[in-house]
CSV table of C-alpha atoms in Angstrom, one decimal:
chain,number,residue,atom,x,y,z
A,106,MET,CA,65.7,63.9,80.3
A,107,LYS,CA,65.1,67.6,79.8
A,108,ALA,CA,67.2,68.4,76.8
A,109,SER,CA,66.3,67.1,73.4
A,110,ALA,CA,68.5,64.4,72.1
A,111,PHE,CA,71.9,65.4,70.6
A,112,ASP,CA,75.1,63.8,69.6
A,113,TYR,CA,78.4,64.5,71.4
A,114,ALA,CA,82.0,64.6,70.4
A,115,ARG,CA,84.9,65.4,72.6
A,116,VAL,CA,87.7,66.7,70.4
A,117,GLU,CA,91.4,66.9,70.9
A,118,SER,CA,92.4,69.1,68.0
A,119,LEU,CA,91.1,72.2,66.2
A,120,GLU,CA,91.1,70.2,62.9
A,121,GLU,CA,88.5,67.9,64.4
A,122,VAL,CA,86.4,70.9,65.3
A,123,PHE,CA,86.6,72.3,61.8
A,124,ALA,CA,85.7,68.8,60.3
A,125,LEU,CA,82.7,68.5,62.5
A,126,PHE,CA,81.5,72.0,61.6
A,127,ALA,CA,82.0,71.1,57.9
A,128,GLU,CA,79.7,68.1,58.5
A,129,TYR,CA,77.1,69.6,60.8
A,130,GLY,CA,77.1,73.3,59.8
A,131,ASP,CA,75.2,75.5,62.3
A,132,GLU,CA,73.6,72.4,63.8
A,133,ALA,CA,76.8,71.9,65.8
A,134,ARG,CA,77.5,73.9,68.9
A,135,ILE,CA,80.6,74.2,71.0
A,136,ILE,CA,80.3,73.4,74.7
A,137,ALA,CA,82.9,75.0,76.9
A,138,GLY,CA,82.0,75.0,80.6
A,139,GLY,CA,78.3,74.6,79.8
A,140,GLN,CA,77.1,76.8,82.6
A,141,THR,CA,74.8,78.7,80.3
A,142,LEU,CA,74.4,76.2,77.5
A,143,VAL,CA,73.3,73.2,79.6
A,144,PRO,CA,70.4,75.0,81.4
A,145,ALA,CA,69.4,76.6,78.0
A,146,MET,CA,69.3,73.1,76.5
A,147,ALA,CA,67.4,71.7,79.5
A,148,MET,CA,64.8,74.4,78.9
A,149,ARG,CA,65.0,73.6,75.2
A,150,VAL,CA,65.9,77.2,74.3
A,151,ALA,CA,68.9,75.7,72.6
A,152,ALA,CA,68.7,72.3,70.7
A,153,PRO,CA,71.9,71.6,68.8
A,154,ALA,CA,72.2,68.4,66.9
A,155,LEU,CA,75.8,68.0,68.0
A,156,LEU,CA,77.8,69.3,71.0
A,157,ILE,CA,81.5,69.7,70.5
A,158,ASP,CA,83.2,69.4,73.8
A,159,ILE,CA,86.5,71.5,73.7
A,160,SER,CA,87.5,70.8,77.3
A,161,ARG,CA,90.5,68.7,76.3
A,162,LEU,CA,91.7,71.0,73.5
A,163,GLU,CA,95.1,72.0,74.6
A,164,ALA,CA,95.3,74.9,72.1
A,165,LEU,CA,92.5,76.6,74.1
A,166,GLN,CA,94.2,76.4,77.5
A,167,GLY,CA,96.8,78.2,79.6
A,168,ILE,CA,97.6,81.7,80.7
A,169,ALA,CA,100.9,83.2,79.5
A,170,ARG,CA,102.6,86.6,79.3
A,171,ASN,CA,104.3,87.4,76.0
A,172,GLY,CA,106.0,90.8,76.4
A,173,ASP,CA,103.3,93.4,76.8
A,174,ARG,CA,100.4,91.0,76.1
A,175,LEU,CA,98.7,88.6,78.4
A,176,ARG,CA,97.3,85.6,76.5
A,177,ILE,CA,94.5,83.7,78.1
A,178,GLY,CA,93.3,80.5,76.5
A,179,ALA,CA,89.5,80.6,75.7
A,180,PHE,CA,88.9,77.5,77.8
A,181,THR,CA,90.4,79.0,81.0
A,182,ARG,CA,88.0,78.4,83.8
A,183,TYR,CA,87.0,81.3,86.1
A,184,VAL,CA,88.6,79.4,89.1
A,185,GLU,CA,91.9,79.4,87.2
A,186,LEU,CA,91.7,83.1,86.3
A,187,GLN,CA,90.9,83.9,89.9
A,188,HIS,CA,94.0,82.2,91.3
A,189,SER,CA,96.5,83.2,88.6
A,190,PRO,CA,99.1,85.6,89.9
A,191,LEU,CA,99.8,86.6,86.3
A,192,VAL,CA,96.2,87.8,85.8
A,193,ALA,CA,96.2,89.6,89.2
A,194,GLU,CA,99.3,91.5,88.2
A,195,ALA,CA,98.7,92.1,84.5
A,196,ALA,CA,94.9,92.5,84.4
A,197,PRO,CA,93.8,93.6,87.9
A,198,LEU,CA,90.3,94.3,86.6
A,199,LEU,CA,89.8,90.7,85.6
A,200,HIS,CA,91.1,89.4,88.9
A,201,ARG,CA,88.6,91.6,90.7
A,202,ALA,CA,85.7,90.7,88.4
A,203,ILE,CA,85.7,87.0,88.9
A,204,PRO,CA,84.2,86.9,92.4
A,205,LEU,CA,81.1,88.8,91.1
A,206,ILE,CA,80.3,86.0,88.6
A,207,ALA,CA,77.6,83.6,89.9
A,208,HIS,CA,78.8,81.3,92.6
A,209,GLU,CA,81.8,79.2,93.5
A,210,ALA,CA,80.2,76.0,92.1
A,211,ILE,CA,79.7,77.7,88.8
A,212,ARG,CA,83.1,79.5,88.6
A,213,SER,CA,84.7,76.0,88.9
A,214,ARG,CA,83.2,75.1,85.6
A,215,GLY,CA,82.5,78.3,83.6
A,216,THR,CA,85.1,79.6,81.2
A,217,PHE,CA,86.3,83.0,80.1
A,218,GLY,CA,85.9,82.3,76.4
A,219,GLY,CA,82.5,80.8,76.9
A,220,SER,CA,81.2,84.0,78.5
A,221,LEU,CA,82.7,86.1,75.7
A,222,ALA,CA,81.3,83.9,73.0
A,223,ASN,CA,77.9,83.9,74.7
A,224,ALA,CA,78.0,87.8,74.8
A,225,ASP,CA,75.2,88.2,77.4
A,226,PRO,CA,75.0,92.0,77.8
A,227,ALA,CA,74.5,91.8,81.5
A,228,SER,CA,77.5,89.6,82.2
A,229,GLU,CA,80.9,90.8,83.5
A,230,MET,CA,83.4,89.3,81.1
A,231,PRO,CA,82.4,91.1,77.9
A,232,ALA,CA,82.5,94.5,79.7
A,233,CYS,CA,85.9,93.7,81.1
A,234,ALA,CA,87.2,92.6,77.7
A,235,LEU,CA,86.0,96.0,76.2
A,236,ALA,CA,87.5,98.0,79.1
A,237,LEU,CA,90.8,96.2,78.8
A,238,GLU,CA,90.9,96.6,75.0
A,239,ALA,CA,91.2,92.8,74.6
A,240,VAL,CA,91.7,91.2,71.2
A,241,MET,CA,90.0,87.9,70.4
A,242,VAL,CA,92.0,85.3,68.6
A,243,ILE,CA,89.6,83.4,66.3
A,244,ALA,CA,90.4,80.3,64.2
A,245,ASN,CA,88.5,78.5,61.5
A,246,ALA,CA,89.4,76.1,58.7
A,247,GLU,CA,90.9,78.9,56.7
A,248,GLY,CA,93.2,80.2,59.3
A,249,GLU,CA,93.4,82.6,62.2
A,250,ARG,CA,92.3,86.3,62.7
A,251,ARG,CA,92.1,88.8,65.4
A,252,VAL,CA,89.1,91.0,66.3
A,253,ALA,CA,89.2,93.8,68.8
A,254,ALA,CA,86.6,93.7,71.6
A,255,ALA,CA,85.0,96.9,70.3
A,256,ASP,CA,84.2,95.0,67.1
A,257,PHE,CA,83.5,91.6,68.6
A,258,PHE,CA,80.4,92.4,70.5
A,259,GLN,CA,77.7,93.2,68.0
A,260,GLY,CA,74.4,92.9,69.8
A,261,LEU,CA,72.3,90.8,72.1
A,262,TYR,CA,74.2,87.4,72.2
A,263,GLN,CA,75.7,88.5,68.8
A,264,THR,CA,79.4,88.5,68.2
A,265,ALA,CA,81.9,88.5,65.3
A,266,LEU,CA,82.0,84.7,65.5
A,267,GLU,CA,80.8,83.1,62.3
A,268,PRO,CA,79.6,79.5,61.8
A,269,GLY,CA,82.7,77.3,61.9
A,270,ASP,CA,84.7,79.8,64.0
A,271,VAL,CA,86.4,78.9,67.3
A,272,LEU,CA,87.4,81.5,69.9
A,273,VAL,CA,90.9,80.3,70.7
A,274,ALA,CA,92.4,82.8,73.1
A,275,VAL,CA,92.1,86.4,74.3
A,276,GLU,CA,95.0,88.8,74.3
A,277,ILE,CA,95.0,91.7,76.8
A,278,PRO,CA,97.5,94.5,76.9
A,279,VAL,CA,99.5,94.1,80.2
A,280,ALA,CA,98.5,96.9,82.7
A,281,GLN,CA,101.3,99.5,82.7
A,282,ASP,CA,102.5,100.7,86.1
A,283,GLY,CA,99.8,102.4,88.1
A,284,MET,CA,97.0,101.2,85.8
A,285,GLN,CA,94.1,100.2,88.0
A,286,GLY,CA,91.0,98.1,87.4
A,287,VAL,CA,87.8,98.4,89.3
A,288,ILE,CA,84.4,96.8,88.9
A,289,GLU,CA,81.1,97.4,90.6
A,290,GLU,CA,77.6,96.1,90.0
A,291,LEU,CA,74.2,96.3,91.5
A,292,VAL,CA,72.3,93.0,91.7
A,293,ARG,CA,69.0,91.9,93.2
A,294,ARG,CA,70.6,88.8,94.8
A,295,GLN,CA,74.4,88.2,95.1
A,296,GLY,CA,75.6,86.1,92.1
A,297,ASP,CA,72.8,87.2,89.8
A,298,TYR,CA,73.3,89.0,86.6
A,299,ALA,CA,73.7,92.8,87.1
A,300,MET,CA,70.8,95.2,86.9
A,301,VAL,CA,73.6,97.7,86.0
A,302,GLY,CA,77.4,97.2,86.2
A,303,LEU,CA,80.5,99.2,85.5
A,304,ALA,CA,84.0,97.8,84.6
A,305,ALA,CA,86.6,100.5,84.5
A,306,THR,CA,90.3,101.0,84.0
A,307,GLY,CA,92.4,104.1,84.6
A,308,LYS,CA,95.5,105.5,86.1
A,309,ALA,CA,95.2,107.8,89.2
A,310,ALA,CA,97.9,110.3,90.2
A,311,ASN,CA,97.7,113.6,92.1
A,312,GLY,CA,93.9,113.5,92.2
A,313,MET,CA,93.7,113.1,88.4
A,314,LEU,CA,92.7,110.1,86.3
A,315,SER,CA,94.5,109.5,83.0
A,316,GLY,CA,93.0,107.4,80.2
A,317,PRO,CA,90.0,106.1,82.1
A,318,ARG,CA,87.7,103.6,80.3
A,319,PHE,CA,84.2,103.2,81.7
A,320,VAL,CA,82.3,100.2,80.3
A,321,PHE,CA,78.7,99.7,81.5
A,322,PHE,CA,76.9,96.4,81.3
A,323,GLY,CA,73.3,95.5,81.8
A,324,VAL,CA,72.2,98.8,80.1
A,325,GLY,CA,71.9,97.8,76.4
A,326,ASP,CA,72.3,95.0,73.9
A,327,ARG,CA,76.1,94.9,74.5
A,328,PRO,CA,78.7,96.4,76.8
A,329,VAL,CA,78.8,100.2,76.3
A,330,LEU,CA,81.9,102.4,76.5
A,331,ALA,CA,81.0,105.7,78.1
A,332,THR,CA,83.4,108.2,76.3
A,333,LYS,CA,81.5,111.4,77.2
A,334,ALA,CA,81.7,110.6,80.9
A,335,ALA,CA,85.4,110.0,80.6
A,336,GLU,CA,85.9,113.3,78.8
A,337,ALA,CA,84.2,115.2,81.6
A,338,LEU,CA,86.9,113.9,84.0
A,339,ALA,CA,89.8,114.8,81.7
A,340,ASP,CA,90.8,118.3,83.0
A,341,GLY,CA,92.7,118.8,86.2
A,342,PRO,CA,92.2,117.2,89.6
A,343,ILE,CA,88.8,115.5,90.0
A,344,SER,CA,86.4,117.4,92.2
A,345,PRO,CA,82.8,116.5,93.2
A,346,GLU,CA,81.7,118.9,90.5
A,347,HIS,CA,83.7,116.9,87.9
A,348,ILE,CA,82.1,113.7,89.0
A,349,ALA,CA,78.6,115.3,88.8
A,350,GLU,CA,79.4,116.5,85.3
A,351,ALA,CA,80.5,113.0,84.3
A,352,GLN,CA,77.4,111.5,85.7
A,353,ALA,CA,75.3,114.0,83.8
A,354,ALA,CA,77.3,113.2,80.6
A,355,LEU,CA,76.2,109.6,80.8
A,356,ALA,CA,72.9,110.7,79.3
A,357,GLN,CA,74.9,111.4,76.1
A,358,ASP,CA,76.7,108.1,76.2
A,359,PHE,CA,73.6,105.9,76.3
A,360,THR,CA,69.9,105.6,77.1
A,361,PRO,CA,69.6,102.3,79.0
A,362,LEU,CA,67.2,99.6,77.8
A,363,GLY,CA,64.7,98.7,80.6
A,364,ASP,CA,63.9,95.1,81.5
A,365,ILE,CA,61.3,93.4,83.7
A,366,HIS,CA,63.1,94.5,86.9
A,367,CYS,CA,64.2,98.0,86.0
A,368,SER,CA,62.9,100.9,84.0
A,369,PRO,CA,65.3,102.9,81.8
A,370,ALA,CA,65.1,105.8,84.3
A,371,THR,CA,66.1,103.5,87.2
A,372,LYS,CA,69.0,102.0,85.2
A,373,ALA,CA,70.2,105.5,84.3
A,374,HIS,CA,70.1,106.5,87.9
A,375,LEU,CA,72.0,103.3,89.0
A,376,ALA,CA,74.6,103.9,86.3
A,377,ARG,CA,75.2,107.4,87.7
A,378,VAL,CA,75.6,106.0,91.2
A,379,LEU,CA,78.1,103.4,90.0
A,380,LEU,CA,80.1,105.9,88.1
A,381,GLY,CA,80.6,108.0,91.3
A,382,ARG,CA,81.6,104.9,93.3
A,383,VAL,CA,84.0,103.7,90.7
A,384,VAL,CA,85.7,107.0,90.1
A,385,SER,CA,86.3,107.3,93.9
A,386,ARG,CA,87.7,103.8,94.0
A,387,LEU,CA,90.0,104.5,91.1
A,388,LEU,CA,91.3,107.6,92.8
A,389,GLU,CA,91.9,105.7,96.0
A,390,HIS,CA,93.6,102.8,94.3
A,391,ARG,CA,91.3,100.2,95.6
B,295,MET,CA,73.4,57.1,70.6
B,296,ALA,CA,74.9,55.8,73.9
B,297,HIS,CA,78.3,57.0,74.9
B,298,ALA,CA,80.8,55.0,77.1
B,299,LEU,CA,81.4,56.7,80.4
B,300,SER,CA,83.8,55.9,83.1
B,301,MET,CA,84.4,57.8,86.4
B,302,ILE,CA,85.2,57.3,90.0
B,303,VAL,CA,82.2,58.0,92.3
B,304,ASN,CA,82.9,58.0,96.0
B,305,GLY,CA,86.1,56.0,95.5
B,306,ARG,CA,84.4,53.3,93.4
B,307,GLU,CA,85.0,52.9,89.6
B,308,VAL,CA,81.8,53.2,87.6
B,309,ASN,CA,81.4,52.2,83.9
B,310,ALA,CA,78.2,52.9,82.0
B,311,HIS,CA,76.7,53.9,78.7
B,312,VAL,CA,74.6,57.0,78.7
B,313,GLU,CA,72.8,59.2,76.3
B,314,ALA,CA,74.7,62.4,75.7
B,315,ARG,CA,71.8,64.5,77.2
B,316,THR,CA,72.1,62.7,80.6
B,317,LEU,CA,72.9,65.3,83.3
B,318,LEU,CA,75.4,64.3,85.9
B,319,VAL,CA,72.7,64.6,88.6
B,320,ASP,CA,70.4,62.3,86.8
B,321,PHE,CA,73.3,59.8,86.2
B,322,LEU,CA,74.0,59.8,90.0
B,323,ARG,CA,70.4,59.5,91.0
B,324,ASP,CA,68.9,57.3,88.3
B,325,HIS,CA,71.8,55.2,87.2
B,326,LEU,CA,73.7,54.8,90.4
B,327,GLY,CA,70.9,55.2,92.9
B,328,LEU,CA,72.7,57.9,94.8
B,329,THR,CA,69.6,59.9,95.6
B,330,GLY,CA,71.3,62.0,98.3
B,331,THR,CA,72.1,64.6,95.6
B,332,HIS,CA,68.9,66.5,95.2
B,333,VAL,CA,67.3,68.3,92.2
B,334,GLY,CA,65.8,71.6,93.3
B,335,CYS,CA,65.6,74.2,90.6
B,336,ASP,CA,67.4,72.3,87.8
B,337,THR,CA,68.8,75.6,86.5
B,338,SER,CA,71.9,76.1,88.7
B,339,GLN,CA,70.2,78.6,91.1
B,340,CYS,CA,69.5,76.6,94.3
B,341,GLY,CA,72.6,74.5,95.0
B,342,ALA,CA,70.7,71.3,96.2
B,343,CYS,CA,72.6,69.3,93.6
B,344,VAL,CA,76.2,70.4,94.6
B,345,VAL,CA,78.8,67.6,94.3
B,346,GLN,CA,82.5,67.6,93.9
B,347,ILE,CA,84.4,67.0,90.6
B,348,ASN,CA,88.1,66.5,91.2
B,349,GLY,CA,87.8,68.2,94.5
B,350,LEU,CA,85.9,71.3,93.3
B,351,SER,CA,82.2,72.0,93.9
B,352,VAL,CA,79.9,72.0,90.9
B,353,LYS,CA,76.2,72.0,90.3
B,354,ALA,CA,75.4,68.6,89.1
B,355,CYS,CA,72.3,69.8,87.3
B,356,THR,CA,74.4,71.9,85.0
B,357,VAL,CA,77.0,69.4,84.1
B,358,LEU,CA,76.5,66.7,81.5
B,359,ALA,CA,77.5,63.2,82.7
B,360,MET,CA,79.8,63.0,79.7
B,361,GLN,CA,81.6,66.2,80.9
B,362,ALA,CA,82.5,64.2,84.0
B,363,ASP,CA,83.9,61.3,82.0
B,364,GLY,CA,87.2,60.3,83.6
B,365,ALA,CA,86.7,62.4,86.7
B,366,ASP,CA,86.7,61.7,90.4
B,367,VAL,CA,83.2,62.6,91.8
B,368,THR,CA,82.2,62.8,95.4
B,369,THR,CA,78.6,63.0,96.5
B,370,ILE,CA,77.1,63.4,100.0
B,371,GLU,CA,77.0,59.6,100.2
B,372,GLY,CA,80.8,59.5,100.0
B,373,LEU,CA,81.4,61.5,103.3
B,374,ALA,CA,80.5,59.3,106.2
B,375,GLU,CA,82.7,56.4,107.3
B,376,GLY,CA,80.3,53.6,107.8
B,377,GLU,CA,77.9,54.7,110.6
B,378,THR,CA,80.2,57.6,111.6
B,379,LEU,CA,79.1,60.9,110.1
B,380,HIS,CA,81.7,63.3,108.6
B,381,PRO,CA,82.5,66.1,111.0
B,382,MET,CA,80.6,68.6,108.8
B,383,GLN,CA,77.5,66.3,108.7
B,384,GLN,CA,77.8,65.9,112.5
B,385,ALA,CA,78.0,69.6,112.9
B,386,PHE,CA,74.8,70.1,110.9
B,387,GLN,CA,73.1,67.7,113.2
B,388,ASP,CA,74.5,69.2,116.4
B,389,HIS,CA,73.8,72.8,115.5
B,390,HIS,CA,70.3,72.3,113.9
B,391,GLY,CA,71.7,73.2,110.5
B,392,LEU,CA,68.7,71.6,108.8
B,393,GLN,CA,64.9,71.8,109.1
B,394,CYS,CA,63.2,70.0,106.2
B,395,GLY,CA,66.6,68.7,105.0
B,396,PHE,CA,66.1,69.2,101.3
B,397,CYS,CA,68.9,71.6,100.8
B,398,THR,CA,71.2,69.9,103.3
B,399,PRO,CA,73.3,67.7,101.0
B,400,GLY,CA,74.2,70.7,98.8
B,401,MET,CA,74.8,72.8,101.9
B,402,VAL,CA,77.2,70.2,103.3
B,403,MET,CA,79.0,69.8,100.0
B,404,SER,CA,79.4,73.6,99.6
B,405,ALA,CA,80.5,73.8,103.2
B,406,LEU,CA,83.3,71.5,102.5
B,407,ASP,CA,84.4,73.7,99.5
B,408,ILE,CA,84.4,76.7,101.9
B,409,VAL,CA,86.7,74.8,104.3
B,410,ARG,CA,88.9,73.8,101.4
B,411,ARG,CA,89.4,77.4,100.6
B,412,HIS,CA,89.3,78.8,104.1
B,413,PRO,CA,90.2,76.3,106.8
B,414,ASP,CA,89.2,78.8,109.5
B,415,PRO,CA,86.3,80.6,107.8
B,416,SER,CA,84.8,83.9,109.0
B,417,GLU,CA,81.1,84.4,109.1
B,418,ALA,CA,81.4,86.6,106.0
B,419,GLN,CA,83.4,83.9,104.1
B,420,ILE,CA,80.8,81.3,105.0
B,421,ARG,CA,77.9,83.5,103.9
B,422,ASP,CA,79.7,84.3,100.7
B,423,GLY,CA,80.5,80.7,100.1
B,424,LEU,CA,76.8,79.8,100.5
B,425,LYS,CA,75.5,82.4,98.1
B,426,GLY,CA,74.6,79.6,95.6
B,427,ASN,CA,72.7,77.5,98.1
B,428,PHE,CA,69.1,78.2,99.1
B,429,CYS,CA,67.4,77.1,102.2
B,430,ARG,CA,63.6,77.6,101.7
B,431,CYS,CA,63.1,77.0,105.5
B,432,THR,CA,65.4,80.0,105.8
B,433,GLY,CA,67.5,78.4,108.5
B,434,TYR,CA,70.6,80.2,107.5
B,435,GLY,CA,71.7,81.3,111.0
B,436,SER,CA,72.0,77.7,112.2
B,437,ILE,CA,73.6,76.7,108.9
B,438,VAL,CA,76.3,79.3,109.3
B,439,GLU,CA,76.9,78.1,112.9
B,440,ALA,CA,77.1,74.5,111.7
B,441,VAL,CA,79.7,75.3,109.0
B,442,GLN,CA,81.8,77.2,111.6
B,443,ALA,CA,81.6,74.2,114.0
B,444,GLY,CA,82.2,71.7,111.2
B,445,ALA,CA,85.3,73.6,110.0
B,446,LYS,CA,86.6,73.7,113.6
B,447,ALA,CA,86.1,69.9,114.0
B,448,MET,CA,88.0,69.4,110.6
B,449,ARG,CA,91.1,71.4,111.6
């Protein structure tokens, strides 16, 4: 036994979750796929008194398109996202991001909502959510509310989720015609968290990019939208000079936080490299 | 507090009571005596503990036994038919896909997952599918050959 002792409840309704939160307060923790939480508990970094297993909560499942919105249940596992034709068509960025997450045997368990709620700044899903302008649907005993990705990620493992809240679903605007999604990351070993990564959306036509959104991950305490870099690419057909200007503009967008593997200067360099690659890929529609 | 647990393991129904903190890998090894599933890193890095839940590969060190309640679980012990090895196991033997053998159960279980997704896998698909399995003898070349041969034998 590695984890400290805890109680366990598998719920079948949101009301049950709210009742358990009312009883246990912040001593209760939701377990989705558990691919981060179970190792954290085994290392005793996390020690909740109660685990609430939401795997059989139907309200958190399913992928559906409602008009111009794609709604993805928070408990959707990566393997389901990867094989959903709806996701591939309506959110190509997400479809392309899934193979970068860990390994097949982890993608079979891990969930979209679990990654978002965990808000690891080096993971792919929060960056994709911000690039795609996703909206989080959050429920608690009082009712439901919606929080934009830009407001949801608030710091290192910090989100807009309050004690008693459940992330129910994520709504993503359906990609309009020609809207591309591209993701690149640099890792020490395949499947590891990124040293630096970049999730991007944009529409390419006649050598120009319209409405690009560049979201870097692994550079700070949350995913970072690089607006200055995008502005540098706004005028006219994109030339190598434009790309160089955008790469230089990244310095105004953020100063990376270093970690044990990478200094801030190394991360800044890698971010510039990734921006060049991603802009080329967006222009080439691949 | 003990929780009632029921699952199918290698085709046999299993009923037990476990503490909530029991990991699936510990349940398989300590409660059921199925010690073919190995514990390497215990933090989902190494892949020695890979088993199947409802036909999909998982890392059994990162799944609570209770999360597999009601599931159909297959371990390395569930592959052979009596004394006859599964074609993938046989391929590992024939192609020297193991040295010390510690990583082998997880390698074979991941190999079956690769074949499920790609019945005729390329070398790149095999290497991609084995990203989450470490061989500290570094015998990857032979392992890739074994998976290719095993996949062929299974077609």
